[in-house]
CSV table of C-alpha atoms in Angstrom, one decimal:
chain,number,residue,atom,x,y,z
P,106,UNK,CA,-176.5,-125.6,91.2
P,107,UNK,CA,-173.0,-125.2,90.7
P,108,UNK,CA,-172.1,-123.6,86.7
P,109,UNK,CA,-171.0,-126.9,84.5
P,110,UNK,CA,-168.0,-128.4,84.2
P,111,UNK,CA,-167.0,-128.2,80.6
P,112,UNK,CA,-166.2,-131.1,78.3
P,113,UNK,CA,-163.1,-129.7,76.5
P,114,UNK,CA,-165.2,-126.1,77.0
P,115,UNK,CA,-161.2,-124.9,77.5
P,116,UNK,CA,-160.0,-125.3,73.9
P,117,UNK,CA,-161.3,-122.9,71.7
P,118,UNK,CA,-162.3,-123.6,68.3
P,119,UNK,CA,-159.8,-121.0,66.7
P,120,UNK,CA,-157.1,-123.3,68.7
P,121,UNK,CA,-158.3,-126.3,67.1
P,122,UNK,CA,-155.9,-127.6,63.8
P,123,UNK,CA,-157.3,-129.4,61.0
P,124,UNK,CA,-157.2,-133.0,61.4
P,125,UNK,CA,-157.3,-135.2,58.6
P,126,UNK,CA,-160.3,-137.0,59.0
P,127,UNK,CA,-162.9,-138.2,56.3
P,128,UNK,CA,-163.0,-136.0,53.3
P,129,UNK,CA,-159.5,-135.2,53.5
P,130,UNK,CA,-158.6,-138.3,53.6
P,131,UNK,CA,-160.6,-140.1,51.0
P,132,UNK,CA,-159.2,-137.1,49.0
P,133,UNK,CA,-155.5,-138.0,49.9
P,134,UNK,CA,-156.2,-141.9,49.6
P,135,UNK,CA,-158.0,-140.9,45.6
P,136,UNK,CA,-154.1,-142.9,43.7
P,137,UNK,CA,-154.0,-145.7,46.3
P,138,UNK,CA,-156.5,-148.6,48.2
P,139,UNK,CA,-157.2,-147.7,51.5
P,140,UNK,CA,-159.6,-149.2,53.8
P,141,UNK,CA,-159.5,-146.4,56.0
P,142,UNK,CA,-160.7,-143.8,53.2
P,143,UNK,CA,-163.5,-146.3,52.3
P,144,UNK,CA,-164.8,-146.4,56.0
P,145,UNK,CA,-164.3,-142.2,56.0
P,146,UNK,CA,-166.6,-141.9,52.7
P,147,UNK,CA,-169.1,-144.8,53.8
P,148,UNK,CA,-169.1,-142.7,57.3
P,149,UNK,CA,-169.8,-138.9,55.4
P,150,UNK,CA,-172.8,-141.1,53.2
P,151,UNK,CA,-174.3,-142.5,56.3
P,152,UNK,CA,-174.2,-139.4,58.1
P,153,UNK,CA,-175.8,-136.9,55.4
P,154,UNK,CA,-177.7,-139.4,53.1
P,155,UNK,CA,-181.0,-137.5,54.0
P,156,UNK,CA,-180.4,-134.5,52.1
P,157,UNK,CA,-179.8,-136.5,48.9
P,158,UNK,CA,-183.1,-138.5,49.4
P,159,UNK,CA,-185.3,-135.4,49.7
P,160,UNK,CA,-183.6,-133.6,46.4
P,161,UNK,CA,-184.5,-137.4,44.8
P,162,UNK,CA,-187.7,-136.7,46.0
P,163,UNK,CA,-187.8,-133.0,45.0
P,164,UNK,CA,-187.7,-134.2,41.2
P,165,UNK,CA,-190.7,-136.0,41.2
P,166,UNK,CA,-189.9,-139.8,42.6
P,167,UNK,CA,-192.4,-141.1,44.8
P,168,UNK,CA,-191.4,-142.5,47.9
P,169,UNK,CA,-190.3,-145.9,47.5
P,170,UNK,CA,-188.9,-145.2,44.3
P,171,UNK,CA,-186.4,-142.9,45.8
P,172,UNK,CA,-185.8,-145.0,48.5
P,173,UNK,CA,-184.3,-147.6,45.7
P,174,UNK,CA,-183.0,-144.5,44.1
P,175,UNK,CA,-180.8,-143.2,46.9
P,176,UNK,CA,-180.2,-147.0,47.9
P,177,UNK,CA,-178.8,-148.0,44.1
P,178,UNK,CA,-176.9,-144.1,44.1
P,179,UNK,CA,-175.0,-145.5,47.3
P,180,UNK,CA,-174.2,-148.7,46.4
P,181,UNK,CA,-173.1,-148.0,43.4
P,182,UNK,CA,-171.0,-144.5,44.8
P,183,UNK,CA,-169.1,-146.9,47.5
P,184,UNK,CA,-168.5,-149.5,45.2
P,185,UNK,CA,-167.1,-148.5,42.3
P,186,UNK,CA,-163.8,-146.6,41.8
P,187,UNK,CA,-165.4,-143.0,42.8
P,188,UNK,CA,-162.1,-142.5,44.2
P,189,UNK,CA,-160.1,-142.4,40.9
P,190,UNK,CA,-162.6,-139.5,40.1
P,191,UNK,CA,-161.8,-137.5,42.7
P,192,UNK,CA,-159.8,-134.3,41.6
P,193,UNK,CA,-157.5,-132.7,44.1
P,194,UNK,CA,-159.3,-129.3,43.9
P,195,UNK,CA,-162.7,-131.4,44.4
P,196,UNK,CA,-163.4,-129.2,47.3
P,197,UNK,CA,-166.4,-129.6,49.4
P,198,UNK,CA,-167.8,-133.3,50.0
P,199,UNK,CA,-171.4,-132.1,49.4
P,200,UNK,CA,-170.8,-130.3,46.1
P,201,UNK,CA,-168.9,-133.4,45.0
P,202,UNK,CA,-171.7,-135.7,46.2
P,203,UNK,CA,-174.5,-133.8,44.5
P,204,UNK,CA,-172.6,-133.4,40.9
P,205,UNK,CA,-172.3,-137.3,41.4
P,206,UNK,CA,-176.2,-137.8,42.4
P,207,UNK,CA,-177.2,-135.5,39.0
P,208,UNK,CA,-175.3,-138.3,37.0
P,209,UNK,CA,-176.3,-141.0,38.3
P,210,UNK,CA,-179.9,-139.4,38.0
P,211,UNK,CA,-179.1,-138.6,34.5
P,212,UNK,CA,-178.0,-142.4,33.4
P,213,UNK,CA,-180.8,-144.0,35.5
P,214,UNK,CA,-183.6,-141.6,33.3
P,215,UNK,CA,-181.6,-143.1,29.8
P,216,UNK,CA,-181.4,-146.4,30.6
P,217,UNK,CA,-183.9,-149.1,30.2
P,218,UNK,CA,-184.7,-150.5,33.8
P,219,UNK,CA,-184.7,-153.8,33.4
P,220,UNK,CA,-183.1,-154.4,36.8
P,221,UNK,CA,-185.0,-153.6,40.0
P,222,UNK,CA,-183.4,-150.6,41.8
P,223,UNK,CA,-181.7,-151.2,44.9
P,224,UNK,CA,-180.3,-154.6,44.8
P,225,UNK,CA,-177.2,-153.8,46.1
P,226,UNK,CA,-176.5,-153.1,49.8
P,227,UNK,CA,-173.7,-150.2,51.3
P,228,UNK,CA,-172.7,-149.8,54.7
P,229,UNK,CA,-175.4,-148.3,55.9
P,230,UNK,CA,-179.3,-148.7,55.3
P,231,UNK,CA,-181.1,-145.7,55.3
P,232,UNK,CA,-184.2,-145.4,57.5
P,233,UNK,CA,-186.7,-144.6,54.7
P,234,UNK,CA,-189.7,-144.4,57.2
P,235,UNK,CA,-187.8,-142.0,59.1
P,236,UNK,CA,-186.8,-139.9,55.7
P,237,UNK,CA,-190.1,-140.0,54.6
P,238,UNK,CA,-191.7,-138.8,57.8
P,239,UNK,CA,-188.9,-135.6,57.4
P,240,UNK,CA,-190.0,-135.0,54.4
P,241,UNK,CA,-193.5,-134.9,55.2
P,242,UNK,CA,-193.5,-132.7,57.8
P,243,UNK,CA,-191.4,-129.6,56.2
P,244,UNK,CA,-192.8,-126.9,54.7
P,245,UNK,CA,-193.3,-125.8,51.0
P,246,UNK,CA,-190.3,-124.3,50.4
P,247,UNK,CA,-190.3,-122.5,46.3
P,248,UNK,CA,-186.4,-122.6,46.1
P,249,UNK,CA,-184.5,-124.8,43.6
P,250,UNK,CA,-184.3,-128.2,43.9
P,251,UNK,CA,-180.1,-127.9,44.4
P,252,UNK,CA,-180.6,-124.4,46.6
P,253,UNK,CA,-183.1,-126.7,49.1
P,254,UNK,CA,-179.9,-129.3,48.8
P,255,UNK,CA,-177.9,-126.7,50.5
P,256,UNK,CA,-180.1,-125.8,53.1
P,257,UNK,CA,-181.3,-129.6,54.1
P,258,UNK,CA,-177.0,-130.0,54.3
P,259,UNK,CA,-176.6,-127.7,56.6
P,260,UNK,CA,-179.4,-128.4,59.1
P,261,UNK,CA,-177.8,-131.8,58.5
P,262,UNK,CA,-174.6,-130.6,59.7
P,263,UNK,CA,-176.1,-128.4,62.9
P,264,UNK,CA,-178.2,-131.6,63.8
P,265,UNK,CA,-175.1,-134.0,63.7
P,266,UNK,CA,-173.4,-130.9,65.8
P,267,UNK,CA,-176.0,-131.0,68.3
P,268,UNK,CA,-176.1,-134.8,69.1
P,269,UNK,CA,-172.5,-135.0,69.5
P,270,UNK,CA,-172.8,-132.4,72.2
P,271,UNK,CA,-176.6,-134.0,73.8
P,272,UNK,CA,-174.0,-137.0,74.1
P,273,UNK,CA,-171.1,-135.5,76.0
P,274,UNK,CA,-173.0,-133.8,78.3
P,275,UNK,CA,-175.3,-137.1,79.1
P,276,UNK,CA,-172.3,-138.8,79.4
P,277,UNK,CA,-171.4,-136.5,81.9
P,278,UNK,CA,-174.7,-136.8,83.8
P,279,UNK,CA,-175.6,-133.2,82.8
P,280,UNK,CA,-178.4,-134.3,80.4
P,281,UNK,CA,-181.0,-132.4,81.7
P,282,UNK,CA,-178.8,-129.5,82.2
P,283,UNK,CA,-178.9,-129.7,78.1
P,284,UNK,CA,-182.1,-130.1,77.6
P,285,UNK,CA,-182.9,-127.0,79.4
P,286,UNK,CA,-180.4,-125.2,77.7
P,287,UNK,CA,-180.1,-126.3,74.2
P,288,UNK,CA,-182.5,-123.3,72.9
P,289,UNK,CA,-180.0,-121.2,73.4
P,290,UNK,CA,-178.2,-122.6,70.4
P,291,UNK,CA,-178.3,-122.4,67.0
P,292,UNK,CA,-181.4,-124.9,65.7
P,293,UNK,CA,-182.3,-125.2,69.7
P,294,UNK,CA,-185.8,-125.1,71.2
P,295,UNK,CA,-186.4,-123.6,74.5
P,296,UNK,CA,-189.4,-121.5,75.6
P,297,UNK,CA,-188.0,-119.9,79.0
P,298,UNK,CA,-186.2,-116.8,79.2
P,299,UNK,CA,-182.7,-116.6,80.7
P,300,UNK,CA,-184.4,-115.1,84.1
P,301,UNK,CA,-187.2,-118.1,83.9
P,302,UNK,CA,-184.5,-120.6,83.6
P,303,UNK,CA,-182.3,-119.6,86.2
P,304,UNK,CA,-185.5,-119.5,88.5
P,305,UNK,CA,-186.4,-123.0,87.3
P,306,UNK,CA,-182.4,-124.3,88.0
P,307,UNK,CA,-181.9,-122.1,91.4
P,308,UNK,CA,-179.3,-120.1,90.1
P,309,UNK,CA,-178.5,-116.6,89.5
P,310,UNK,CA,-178.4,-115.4,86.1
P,311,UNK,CA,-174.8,-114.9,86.3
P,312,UNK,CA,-174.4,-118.5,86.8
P,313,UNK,CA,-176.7,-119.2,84.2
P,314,UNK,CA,-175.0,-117.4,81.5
P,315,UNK,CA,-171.8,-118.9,82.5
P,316,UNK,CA,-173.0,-122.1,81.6
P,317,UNK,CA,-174.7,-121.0,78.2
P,318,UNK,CA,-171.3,-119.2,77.3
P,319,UNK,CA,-169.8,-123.0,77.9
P,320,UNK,CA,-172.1,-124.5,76.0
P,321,UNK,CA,-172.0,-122.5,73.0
P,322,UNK,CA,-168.1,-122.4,73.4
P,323,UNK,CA,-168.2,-126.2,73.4
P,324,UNK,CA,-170.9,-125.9,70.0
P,325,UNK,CA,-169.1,-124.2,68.2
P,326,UNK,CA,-165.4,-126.3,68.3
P,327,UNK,CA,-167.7,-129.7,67.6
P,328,UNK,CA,-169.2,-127.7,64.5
P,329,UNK,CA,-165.7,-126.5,63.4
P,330,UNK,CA,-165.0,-130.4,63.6
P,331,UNK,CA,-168.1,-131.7,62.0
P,332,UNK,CA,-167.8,-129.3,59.0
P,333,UNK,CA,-163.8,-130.3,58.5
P,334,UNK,CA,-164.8,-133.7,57.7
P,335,UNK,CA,-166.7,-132.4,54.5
P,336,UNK,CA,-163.6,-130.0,52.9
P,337,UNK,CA,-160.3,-130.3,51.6
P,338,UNK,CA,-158.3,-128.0,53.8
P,339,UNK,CA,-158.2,-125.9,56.8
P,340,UNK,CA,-158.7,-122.4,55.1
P,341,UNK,CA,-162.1,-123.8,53.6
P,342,UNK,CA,-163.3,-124.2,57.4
P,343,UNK,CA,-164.8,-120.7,58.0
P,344,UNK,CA,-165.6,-120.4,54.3
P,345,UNK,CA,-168.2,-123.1,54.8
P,346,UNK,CA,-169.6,-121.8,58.3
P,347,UNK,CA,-170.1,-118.5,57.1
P,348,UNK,CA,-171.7,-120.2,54.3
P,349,UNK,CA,-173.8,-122.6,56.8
P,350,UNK,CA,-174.6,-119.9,58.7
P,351,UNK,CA,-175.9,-117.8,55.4
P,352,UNK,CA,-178.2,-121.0,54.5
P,353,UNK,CA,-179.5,-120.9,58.1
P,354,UNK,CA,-180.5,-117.3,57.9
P,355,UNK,CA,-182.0,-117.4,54.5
């Protein structure tokens, strides 16, 4: 087997500007309609409700109770002005969504409920059987409710990392090149050794490691892209993956 061709392996992430792309943009569109930030901050909900679900449930909600609870928090978060809110030194999406979760938390415990949660629809419906099942199968974990927040964000962020780059390379026809390497990246799973592998591929190790280098090259510029959707600026870019990274090692 010949080492992989890379998918934009070429560019490294330092070389990579800031586009401005989702968070950024719904922060520059906060004074003025714009369709285009409404699809960005419908795009960032769909993408990272799950963390938000399991701090709902970490308070105490049962499970279909947050399931209208994170539904109603949504709808209510797209469809109202949440952009006028927004403060130019809002910073990080995820801090901004949480604050905005604890409020709405905070007016739904005052308020009588004399209107079913959850009958209001946003632009995309959250799997509950799927959150649920996520939820089920973690472990105990004794941190704060908002410290667990953090963490389930930034395996949120690694997972959404690791699908864009599962579909490049099957696009590519190099699926099972992936799947036989992928444990050699952050959040991966893999039980062969480097020399097991290479046996397993017909390769030399050399070869081998060429392709891993590639792989992790090609990782890290989709995280650097992934976590620029959720910050204000450029220089907050390797604040937050030393920060990701931090969560992951904790």
């Amino acid at each position: 087997m010949s080492p992989a061709k890379p998918v934009r392996d070429d560019v490294p992430a330092t070389a990579m500007g800031f586009h401005t792309t989702h968070w950024s943009m719904v922060l520059a569109a906060r004074e003025k309609e714009g369709s285009a930030a409404g699809e960005a901050l419908a795009s960032l909900c769909s993408t990272y409700w799950y963390p938000l679900y399991a701090f709902i449930r970490r308070q105490g909600s049962a499970p279909p109770e947050a399931e209208d609870l994170t539904q109603e928090f949504f709808y209510r978060f797209l469809e109202r002005d949440t952009l006028e809110r927004v403060q130019p030194a809002a910073g990080k999406f995820r801090s901004f969504l949480l604050a905005c979760l604890k409020n709405f938390l905070a007016n739904e415990r005052q308020r009588a409920h004399a209107q079913r949660r959850g009958g209001g629809q946003w632009l995309g419906p959250l799997d509950s059987d799927e959150a649920e099942t996520r939820y089920s199968l973690e472990p105990v974990d004794q941190r704060t409710p908002d410290a667990i927040f953090e963490r389930r964000w930034a395996f949120a962020v690694l997972e959404r990392t690791m699908q864009e780059l599962q579909r490049e390379y099957s696009a590519s026809e190099r699926g099972e090149l992936f799947e036989d390497l992928q444990g050699f990246l952050p959040g991966g799973h893999g039980n062969l050794s480097r020399a097991e592998l290479a046996v397993k591929r017909g390769v030399s190790v050399g070869a081998l490691d060429v392709a891993i280098h590639r792989l992790r090259q090609r990782f890290g510029a989709l995280l650097r892209e992934e976590i620029a959707r959720t910050v204000s600026s450029e220089a907050e870019v390797e604040e937050e993956i030393r920060y990701l990274i931090s969560l992951m090692e904790s």
